Each structure stands twice: as C-alpha cells, then as structure tokens.
XYZ file of C-alpha atoms in Angstrom:
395
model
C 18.740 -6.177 -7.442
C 20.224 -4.655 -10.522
C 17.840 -1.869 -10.937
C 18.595 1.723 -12.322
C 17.667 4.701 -11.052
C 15.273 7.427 -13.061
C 18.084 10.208 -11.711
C 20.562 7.895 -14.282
C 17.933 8.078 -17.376
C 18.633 10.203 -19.605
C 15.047 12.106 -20.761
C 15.717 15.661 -21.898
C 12.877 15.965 -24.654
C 12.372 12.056 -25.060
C 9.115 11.008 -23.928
C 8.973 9.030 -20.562
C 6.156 6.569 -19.360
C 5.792 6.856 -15.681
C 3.445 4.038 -14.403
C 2.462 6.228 -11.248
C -0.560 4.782 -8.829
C -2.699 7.148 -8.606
C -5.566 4.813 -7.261
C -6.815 6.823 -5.071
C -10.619 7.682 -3.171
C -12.695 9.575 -5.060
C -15.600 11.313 -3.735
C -18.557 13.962 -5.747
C -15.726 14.282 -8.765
C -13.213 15.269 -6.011
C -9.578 13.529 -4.341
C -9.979 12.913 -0.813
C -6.891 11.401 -0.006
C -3.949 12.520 -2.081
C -1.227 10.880 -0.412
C -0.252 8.776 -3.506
C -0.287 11.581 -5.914
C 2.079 13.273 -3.442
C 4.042 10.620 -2.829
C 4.732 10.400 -6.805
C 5.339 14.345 -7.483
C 9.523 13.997 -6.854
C 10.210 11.759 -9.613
C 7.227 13.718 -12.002
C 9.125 17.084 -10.802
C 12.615 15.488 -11.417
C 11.334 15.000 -15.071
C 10.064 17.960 -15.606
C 12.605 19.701 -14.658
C 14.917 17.666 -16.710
C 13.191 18.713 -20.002
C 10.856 15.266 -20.446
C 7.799 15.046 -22.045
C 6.075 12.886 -19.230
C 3.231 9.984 -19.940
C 1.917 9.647 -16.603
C -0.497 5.824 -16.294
C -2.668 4.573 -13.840
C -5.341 2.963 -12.917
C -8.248 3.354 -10.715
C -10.721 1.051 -9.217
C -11.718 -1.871 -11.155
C -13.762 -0.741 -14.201
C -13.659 -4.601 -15.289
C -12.045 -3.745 -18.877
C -14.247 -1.189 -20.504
C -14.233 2.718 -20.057
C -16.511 3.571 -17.239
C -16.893 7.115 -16.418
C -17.215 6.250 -12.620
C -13.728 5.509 -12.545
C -11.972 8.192 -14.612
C -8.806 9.588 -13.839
C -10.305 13.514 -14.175
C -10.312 13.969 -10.551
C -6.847 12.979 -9.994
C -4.865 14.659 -12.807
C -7.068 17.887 -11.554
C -5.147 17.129 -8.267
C -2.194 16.762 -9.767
C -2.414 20.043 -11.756
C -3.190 21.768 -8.279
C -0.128 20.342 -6.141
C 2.440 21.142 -9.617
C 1.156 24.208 -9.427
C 2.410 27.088 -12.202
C 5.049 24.464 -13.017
C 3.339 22.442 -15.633
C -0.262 21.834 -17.074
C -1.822 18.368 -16.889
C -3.397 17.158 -20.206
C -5.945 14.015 -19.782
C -6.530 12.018 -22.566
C -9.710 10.482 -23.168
C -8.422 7.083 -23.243
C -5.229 4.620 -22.154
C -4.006 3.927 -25.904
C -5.381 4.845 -29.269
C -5.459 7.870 -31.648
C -6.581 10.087 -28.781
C -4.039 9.154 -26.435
C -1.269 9.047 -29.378
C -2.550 12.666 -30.282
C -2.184 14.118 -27.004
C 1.474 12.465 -26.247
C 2.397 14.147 -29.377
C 1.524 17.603 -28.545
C 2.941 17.432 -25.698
C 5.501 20.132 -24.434
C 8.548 19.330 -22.725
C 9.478 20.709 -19.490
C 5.871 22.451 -19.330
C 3.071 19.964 -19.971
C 2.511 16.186 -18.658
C -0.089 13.967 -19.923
C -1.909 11.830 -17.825
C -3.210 8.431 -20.229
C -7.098 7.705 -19.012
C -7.437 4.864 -16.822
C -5.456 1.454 -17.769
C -8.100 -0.620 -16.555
C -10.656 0.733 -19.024
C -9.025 -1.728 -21.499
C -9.162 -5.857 -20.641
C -5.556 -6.225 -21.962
C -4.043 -4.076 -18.430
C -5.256 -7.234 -16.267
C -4.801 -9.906 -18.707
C -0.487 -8.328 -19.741
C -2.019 -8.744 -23.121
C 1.021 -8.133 -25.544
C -0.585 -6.376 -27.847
C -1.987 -3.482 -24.951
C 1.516 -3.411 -24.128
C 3.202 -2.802 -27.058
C 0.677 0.216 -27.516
C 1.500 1.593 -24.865
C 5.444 1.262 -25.511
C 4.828 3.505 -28.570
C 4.043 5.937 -26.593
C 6.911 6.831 -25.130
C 10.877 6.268 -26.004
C 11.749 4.772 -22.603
C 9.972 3.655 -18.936
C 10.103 4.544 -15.539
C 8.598 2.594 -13.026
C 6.927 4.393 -9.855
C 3.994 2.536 -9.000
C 5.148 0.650 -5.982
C 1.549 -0.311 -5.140
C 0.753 -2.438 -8.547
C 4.765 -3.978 -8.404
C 2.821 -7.206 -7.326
C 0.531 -7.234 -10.511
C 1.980 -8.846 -13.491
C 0.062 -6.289 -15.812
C 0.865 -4.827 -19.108
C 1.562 -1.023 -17.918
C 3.515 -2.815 -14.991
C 5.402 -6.048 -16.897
C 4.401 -6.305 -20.509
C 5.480 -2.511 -21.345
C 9.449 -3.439 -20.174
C 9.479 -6.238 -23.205
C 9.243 -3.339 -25.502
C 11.245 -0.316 -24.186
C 14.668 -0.835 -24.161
C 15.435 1.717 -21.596
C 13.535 1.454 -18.070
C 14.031 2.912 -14.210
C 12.825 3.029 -11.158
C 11.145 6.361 -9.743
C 12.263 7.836 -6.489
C 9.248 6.730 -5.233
C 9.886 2.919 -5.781
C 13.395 3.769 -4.727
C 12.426 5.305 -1.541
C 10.077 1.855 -0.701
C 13.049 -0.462 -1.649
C 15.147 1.309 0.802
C 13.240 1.346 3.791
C 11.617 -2.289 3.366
C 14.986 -3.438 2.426
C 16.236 -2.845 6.288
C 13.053 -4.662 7.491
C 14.585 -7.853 5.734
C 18.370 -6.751 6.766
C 20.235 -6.196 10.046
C 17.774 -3.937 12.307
C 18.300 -2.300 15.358
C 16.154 -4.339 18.199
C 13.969 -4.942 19.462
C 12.532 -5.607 16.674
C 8.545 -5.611 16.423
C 5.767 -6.137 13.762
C 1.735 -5.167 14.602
C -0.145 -6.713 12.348
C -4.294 -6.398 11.938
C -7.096 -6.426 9.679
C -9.840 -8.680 9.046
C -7.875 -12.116 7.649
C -4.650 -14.456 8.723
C -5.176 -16.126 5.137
C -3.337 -12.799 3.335
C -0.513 -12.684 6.242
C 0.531 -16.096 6.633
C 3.640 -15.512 4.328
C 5.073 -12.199 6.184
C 4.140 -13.443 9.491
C 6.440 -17.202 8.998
C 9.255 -15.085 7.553
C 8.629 -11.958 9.989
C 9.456 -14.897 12.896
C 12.918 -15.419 11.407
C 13.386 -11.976 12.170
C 11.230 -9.926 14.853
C 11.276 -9.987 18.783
C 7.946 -10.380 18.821
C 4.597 -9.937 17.044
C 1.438 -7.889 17.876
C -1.864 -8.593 16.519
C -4.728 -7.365 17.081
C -8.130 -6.748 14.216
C -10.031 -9.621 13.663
C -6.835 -11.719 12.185
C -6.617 -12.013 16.443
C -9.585 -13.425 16.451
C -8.330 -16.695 14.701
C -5.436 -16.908 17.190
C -7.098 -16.425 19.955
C -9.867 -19.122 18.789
C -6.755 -21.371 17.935
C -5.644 -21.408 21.924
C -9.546 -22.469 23.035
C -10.953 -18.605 23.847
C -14.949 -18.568 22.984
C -15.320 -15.395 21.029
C -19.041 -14.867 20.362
C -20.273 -14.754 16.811
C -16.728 -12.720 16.291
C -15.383 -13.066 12.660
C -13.340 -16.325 12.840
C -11.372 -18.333 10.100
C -12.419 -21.964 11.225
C -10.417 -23.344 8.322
C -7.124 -21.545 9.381
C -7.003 -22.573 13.040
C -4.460 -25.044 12.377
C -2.457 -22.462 10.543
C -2.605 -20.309 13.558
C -1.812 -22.532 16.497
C 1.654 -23.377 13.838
C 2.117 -19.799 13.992
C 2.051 -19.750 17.998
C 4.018 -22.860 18.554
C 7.056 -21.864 15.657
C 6.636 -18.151 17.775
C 7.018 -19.973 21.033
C 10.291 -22.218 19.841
C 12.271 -19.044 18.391
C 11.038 -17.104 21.816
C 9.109 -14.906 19.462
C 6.919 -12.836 21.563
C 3.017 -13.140 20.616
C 0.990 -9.769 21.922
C -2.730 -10.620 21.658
C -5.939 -8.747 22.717
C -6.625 -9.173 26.732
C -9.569 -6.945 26.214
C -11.831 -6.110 23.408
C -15.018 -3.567 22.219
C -17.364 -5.801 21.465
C -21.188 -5.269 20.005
C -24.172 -6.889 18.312
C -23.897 -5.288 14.758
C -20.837 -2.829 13.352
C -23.189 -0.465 12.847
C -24.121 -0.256 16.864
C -23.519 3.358 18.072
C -21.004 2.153 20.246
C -19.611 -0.812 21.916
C -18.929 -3.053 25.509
C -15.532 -3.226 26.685
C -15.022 -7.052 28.301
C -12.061 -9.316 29.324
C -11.348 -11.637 26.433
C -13.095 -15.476 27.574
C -16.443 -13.031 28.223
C -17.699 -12.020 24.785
C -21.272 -12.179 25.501
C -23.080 -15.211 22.704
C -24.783 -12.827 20.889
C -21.880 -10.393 20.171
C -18.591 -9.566 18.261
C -15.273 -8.433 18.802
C -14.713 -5.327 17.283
C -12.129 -3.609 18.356
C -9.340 -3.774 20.904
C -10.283 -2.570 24.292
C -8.348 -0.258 26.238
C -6.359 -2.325 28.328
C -4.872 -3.951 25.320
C -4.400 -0.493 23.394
C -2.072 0.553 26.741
C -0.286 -2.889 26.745
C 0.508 -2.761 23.349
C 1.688 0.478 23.757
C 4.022 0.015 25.721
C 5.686 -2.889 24.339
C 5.784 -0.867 20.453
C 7.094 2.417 22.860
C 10.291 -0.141 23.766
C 10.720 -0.963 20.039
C 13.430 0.107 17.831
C 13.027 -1.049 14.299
C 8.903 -1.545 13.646
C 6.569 -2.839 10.950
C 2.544 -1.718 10.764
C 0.019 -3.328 8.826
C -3.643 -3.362 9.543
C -6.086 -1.719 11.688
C -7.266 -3.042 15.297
C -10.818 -3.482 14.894
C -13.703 -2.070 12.367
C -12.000 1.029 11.949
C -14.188 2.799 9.194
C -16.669 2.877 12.020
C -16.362 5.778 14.344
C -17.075 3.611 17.852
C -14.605 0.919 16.601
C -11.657 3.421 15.652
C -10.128 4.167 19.284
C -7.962 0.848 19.208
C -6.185 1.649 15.705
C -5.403 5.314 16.327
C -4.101 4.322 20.115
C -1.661 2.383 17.867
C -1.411 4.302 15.118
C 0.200 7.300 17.917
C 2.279 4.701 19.786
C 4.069 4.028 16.667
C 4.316 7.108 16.205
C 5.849 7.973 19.362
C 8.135 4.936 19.271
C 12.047 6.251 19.199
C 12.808 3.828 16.574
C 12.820 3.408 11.847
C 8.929 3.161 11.729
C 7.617 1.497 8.580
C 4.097 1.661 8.133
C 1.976 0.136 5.218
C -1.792 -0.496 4.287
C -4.869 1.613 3.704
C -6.419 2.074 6.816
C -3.054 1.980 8.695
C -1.871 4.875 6.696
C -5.809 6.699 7.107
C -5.305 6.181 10.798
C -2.058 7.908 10.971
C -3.266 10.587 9.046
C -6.704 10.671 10.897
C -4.864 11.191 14.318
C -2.249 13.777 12.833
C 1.185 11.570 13.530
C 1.863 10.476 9.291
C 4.890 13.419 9.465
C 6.647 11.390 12.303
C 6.944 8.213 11.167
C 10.339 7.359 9.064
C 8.491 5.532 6.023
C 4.673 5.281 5.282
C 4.647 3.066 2.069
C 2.227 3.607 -0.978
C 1.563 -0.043 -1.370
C -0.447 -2.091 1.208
C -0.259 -5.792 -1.067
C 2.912 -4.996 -2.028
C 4.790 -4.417 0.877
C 3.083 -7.428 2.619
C 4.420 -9.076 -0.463
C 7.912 -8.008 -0.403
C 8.106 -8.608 3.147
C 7.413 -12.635 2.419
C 10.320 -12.834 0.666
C 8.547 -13.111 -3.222
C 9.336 -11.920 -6.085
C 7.386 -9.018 -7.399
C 6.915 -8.868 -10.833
C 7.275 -5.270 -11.289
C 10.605 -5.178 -9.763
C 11.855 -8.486 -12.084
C 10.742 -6.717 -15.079
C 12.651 -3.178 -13.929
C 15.929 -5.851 -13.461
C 18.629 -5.191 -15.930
C-alpha cells in the first residue's frame, strides 16, 4: 500500500487538515476516556513542532446532520489543550466549515496554536461524502493528513471526499502505528497463533472469523456471539440472546474450524440471571441454564480454561467482551481475559470499546504491544476489505 508518511510532508507554515477521531465519552461537559485524544497527540506534536498551522476534524456521536450542542467537540479540544500543555493553545470554532471556521483557520499561528473545526457530523454532507462539504473543507487547509484510524471504514467527506481536492495527503503516526501492528496479524506470526473474540453478535464477525481460520491455531469465543455457537451444536441456553437466523452460519464456522484443525474454545460454564440488571448472577455448567434465565457472562471455569490456552499463545488478537460487561456482576469474565492477555508472553493486539475499557479498568492497557483506536475498523481490516480511508490516502 503506497501510502506516505506525515514525517515525509512537508508543513512548515502551510496549513494541515488532520482528520483525528476524537469520538470519545463525554460525561457533565467533561472527557472520561481520553485514550483517542492521546493516541493522536504524536502526529499533532510532530506538526507543531514542525511549524504547521494544524486543522484538527472530528466527529462525535451522531448529531444526525445539524449542530446539536449535546455533541460538541468543547469538551474534547479542552482535553486536548490540557494534555499539549504550555505547548500550544486550542482554538474551537463554532462550526465544521463556513465563515467562522474559515476565520479561525486564518488566524491561526503556526507552531503555537491548533484549531479544532466543530463537529463534522453537525453538517448532512460528512455522512452522505457530499462533494460540495468536501471541497469546503479542502479550502481549509493546503494539504491532508489522515489519522483517524477509527472512521478509515467510513467513506465520508472529511475521510474520502477531502483527498479529491488536496493534492498532497499522509498518513499520521497514528494510522501508521495501526497498519503496522494489524499488518503482522495478516502476515507470518509467531504461533500459536490465537484470536478471542466476544460481544453481543456473530452477524458483524463472520468476515474476520472465515479469514482469521486461514490463519489462527485456534479461536476463543465467548459474549453472547457464543451463544449462537453453542445453540448451533444442540446446547439449550435459556432465554439467552441467540441469533436463530445465523445458526447455519455458525455450525459452517465449526465444521471449516474442525477441517483446518482450528481449535474452537467455547464457554463450559457461564453467569447466568433473570434480567442484566440482577445484582448478581448463578454460575452453572453449560446444558443447565435454568428456562427462565440468560447467559451473561462466562463463568469461572471457562475464564481459567481460557486462560490458559491465551497464556500458551504467541501472536494474539482481542475483540469483544465476555458477557454484559457495562454491568458490574457481569464484568469478572472480560477482565479475567482482559489480564490473561495481558500476561500472555506474546505481540498482543487488542481492539474494540469495551475490550480496550476492560484493559484499562483492570490496569494491564501499558502491557499489551498494540491497543488499536478503531473497533469497526480493525475488524474490518482484519477481513481482508478494503477501507476506504486507506484507498483514498493511496498514491
């Protein structure tokens, strides 16, 4: 992939339009998670430093096209100005393009002051790649750099459209950083070679997991995507969340596993309860989920087996929590893994929202070798697709 690099741009006093993703949980006006404003602050630092006059873009939410104040980007340029510190000020303008937005690029100070545009999604043409959207935003700036690995599977305007009109465009370190490490998921790996996958469907996996058994020793599941597997070989489950119309998809999965002597880890054990909102939950042997009641999270036995399989791993792949994890008595089974990964001796790779929360919720997110900014997008790459964002960064 012919791609170049931001470090190979030349930007001393041009102006450069970094498509960051800076979608990020907001709550009361504050940034409680500021992993992907941290994740971004190399290449905004490299810029800075390099005498640009950096356009930062985002968006945030889904404001459905029209400015909502819910979803403004205040709370994370405040961030931002916090982590830059004395190194630059952070300028918000009070919309994505326009005369504001135009005003506040062009008193903008190199080397000392970044503007951040107001969120991208408070105008329909962000969604839609509307040309015209795009080539507003082009004006802003004299050349692009791409750093938003998180929206590189959304054919938007600040993402696709913006490239037909700036001549000169790069890849942040950021992006950079992703490409490398889920590059040598899809390359030669040191085995074994494991992926633990979770969350609530199979239908947004099926891709990764048929091109993940070309490639992995074997595959753990667990979340309620298990459930559909484990439904798929005959096990009564309860009311637990299944995908009756993907059954057929699943028992594929397990018999194209089973010919490439693909290992297939699957819940022995599991927390169920009557509601997710129970105070806490039954632990009972898969084939004894009481009628009236739910998986909801591995149980312990399976938390220790699948330890110790991702402890013999060498190359592994995490997406997805093990049960109902935003609920405290459901949580155990995704931070068991979330610390086995970590304390795997092998190039950990970890994407996904509550994957990434768990990590950082049990303390481990400094010890594993890659946690990526970009849950869809990972999954995405990882299928072997081509993400639009990355085409339109192609030279």
């Amino acid at each position: 992939m012919a791609i170049r690099s931001v470090e190979n741009l030349e930007v001393g006093g041009r102006r450069v339009l970094v498509r960051v993703d800076f979608n990020v949980p907001i709550e009361n006006g504050k940034v409680v998670d500021d992993t992907r404003i941290r994740a971004a602050l190399p290449t905004i630092r490299l810029l800075i430093e390099r005498g640009a006059r950096v356009v930062l873009a985002s968006h945030l939410g889904r404001p459905e096209g029209k400015p909502n104040r819910k979803y403004s980007l205040e709370p994370a340029a405040a961030r931002l100005a916090d982590l830059l510190g004395p190194d630059a000020e952070v300028i918000l303008a009070d919309e994505p393009v326009g005369d504001g937005a135009r005003k506040v690029v062009a008193d903008l100070r190199a080397g000392t002051q970044v503007a951040m545009l107001e969120n991208l999604r408070f105008d329909p043409g962000e969604v839609t790649n509307d040309d015209g959207f795009a080539r507003a935003l082009a004006a802003l700036a004299d050349c692009y750099v791409n750093d938003a690995f998180g929206a590189a599977h959304r054919a938007h305007a600040s993402v696709v459209g913006v490239t037909r009109h700036l001549r000169e465009k790069a890849s942040g370190l950021l992006l950079e950083r992703e490409l490398r490490f889920l590059g040598k998921l899809l390359g030669t790996v040191e085995r074994p070679y494991l992926a633990v996958l979770g969350g609530a469907k199979v239908a947004g996996k099926i891709g990764v997991i048929e091109n993940l058994l070309q490639r992995v020793d074997a595959l753990v599941v667990g979340g309620a995507m298990a459930n559909t597997f484990l439904a798929a070989r005959g096990v009564r489950l309860g009311r637990s969340r299944i995908e009756s119309e993907k059954l057929g998809i699943a028992a594929g999965i397990l018999a194209r596993a089973a010919e490439r002597k693909v290992d297939v880890l699957l819940p022995t054990d599991v927390v169920v309860a009557r509601t997710i909102d129970d105070a806490a939950g039954e632990v009972v042997p898969i084939g004894r989920v009481p009628e009236d009641a739910m998986a909801l999270d591995i149980g312990p036995a399976t938390a220790a087996g699948f330890r110790d399989r991702i402890l013999c791993a060498k190359t592994l792949f995490w997406n997805g929590p093990m049960g109902v994890y935003e609920k405290p008595a459901f949580a155990r089974g995704t931070l068991e893994v979330a610390r086995a990964v970590a304390d795997a001796d092998a190039l950990s790779v970890v994407g996904g929202g509550d994957s990434v929360a768990a990590l950082q919720a049990a303390g481990v997110a400094e010890r594993i070798s890659h946690v990526s900014t970009g849950g869809g997008a990972s999954l995405e790459f990882l299928q072997g697709g081509d993400l639009p964002g990355l085409k339109a960064l192609e030279s």
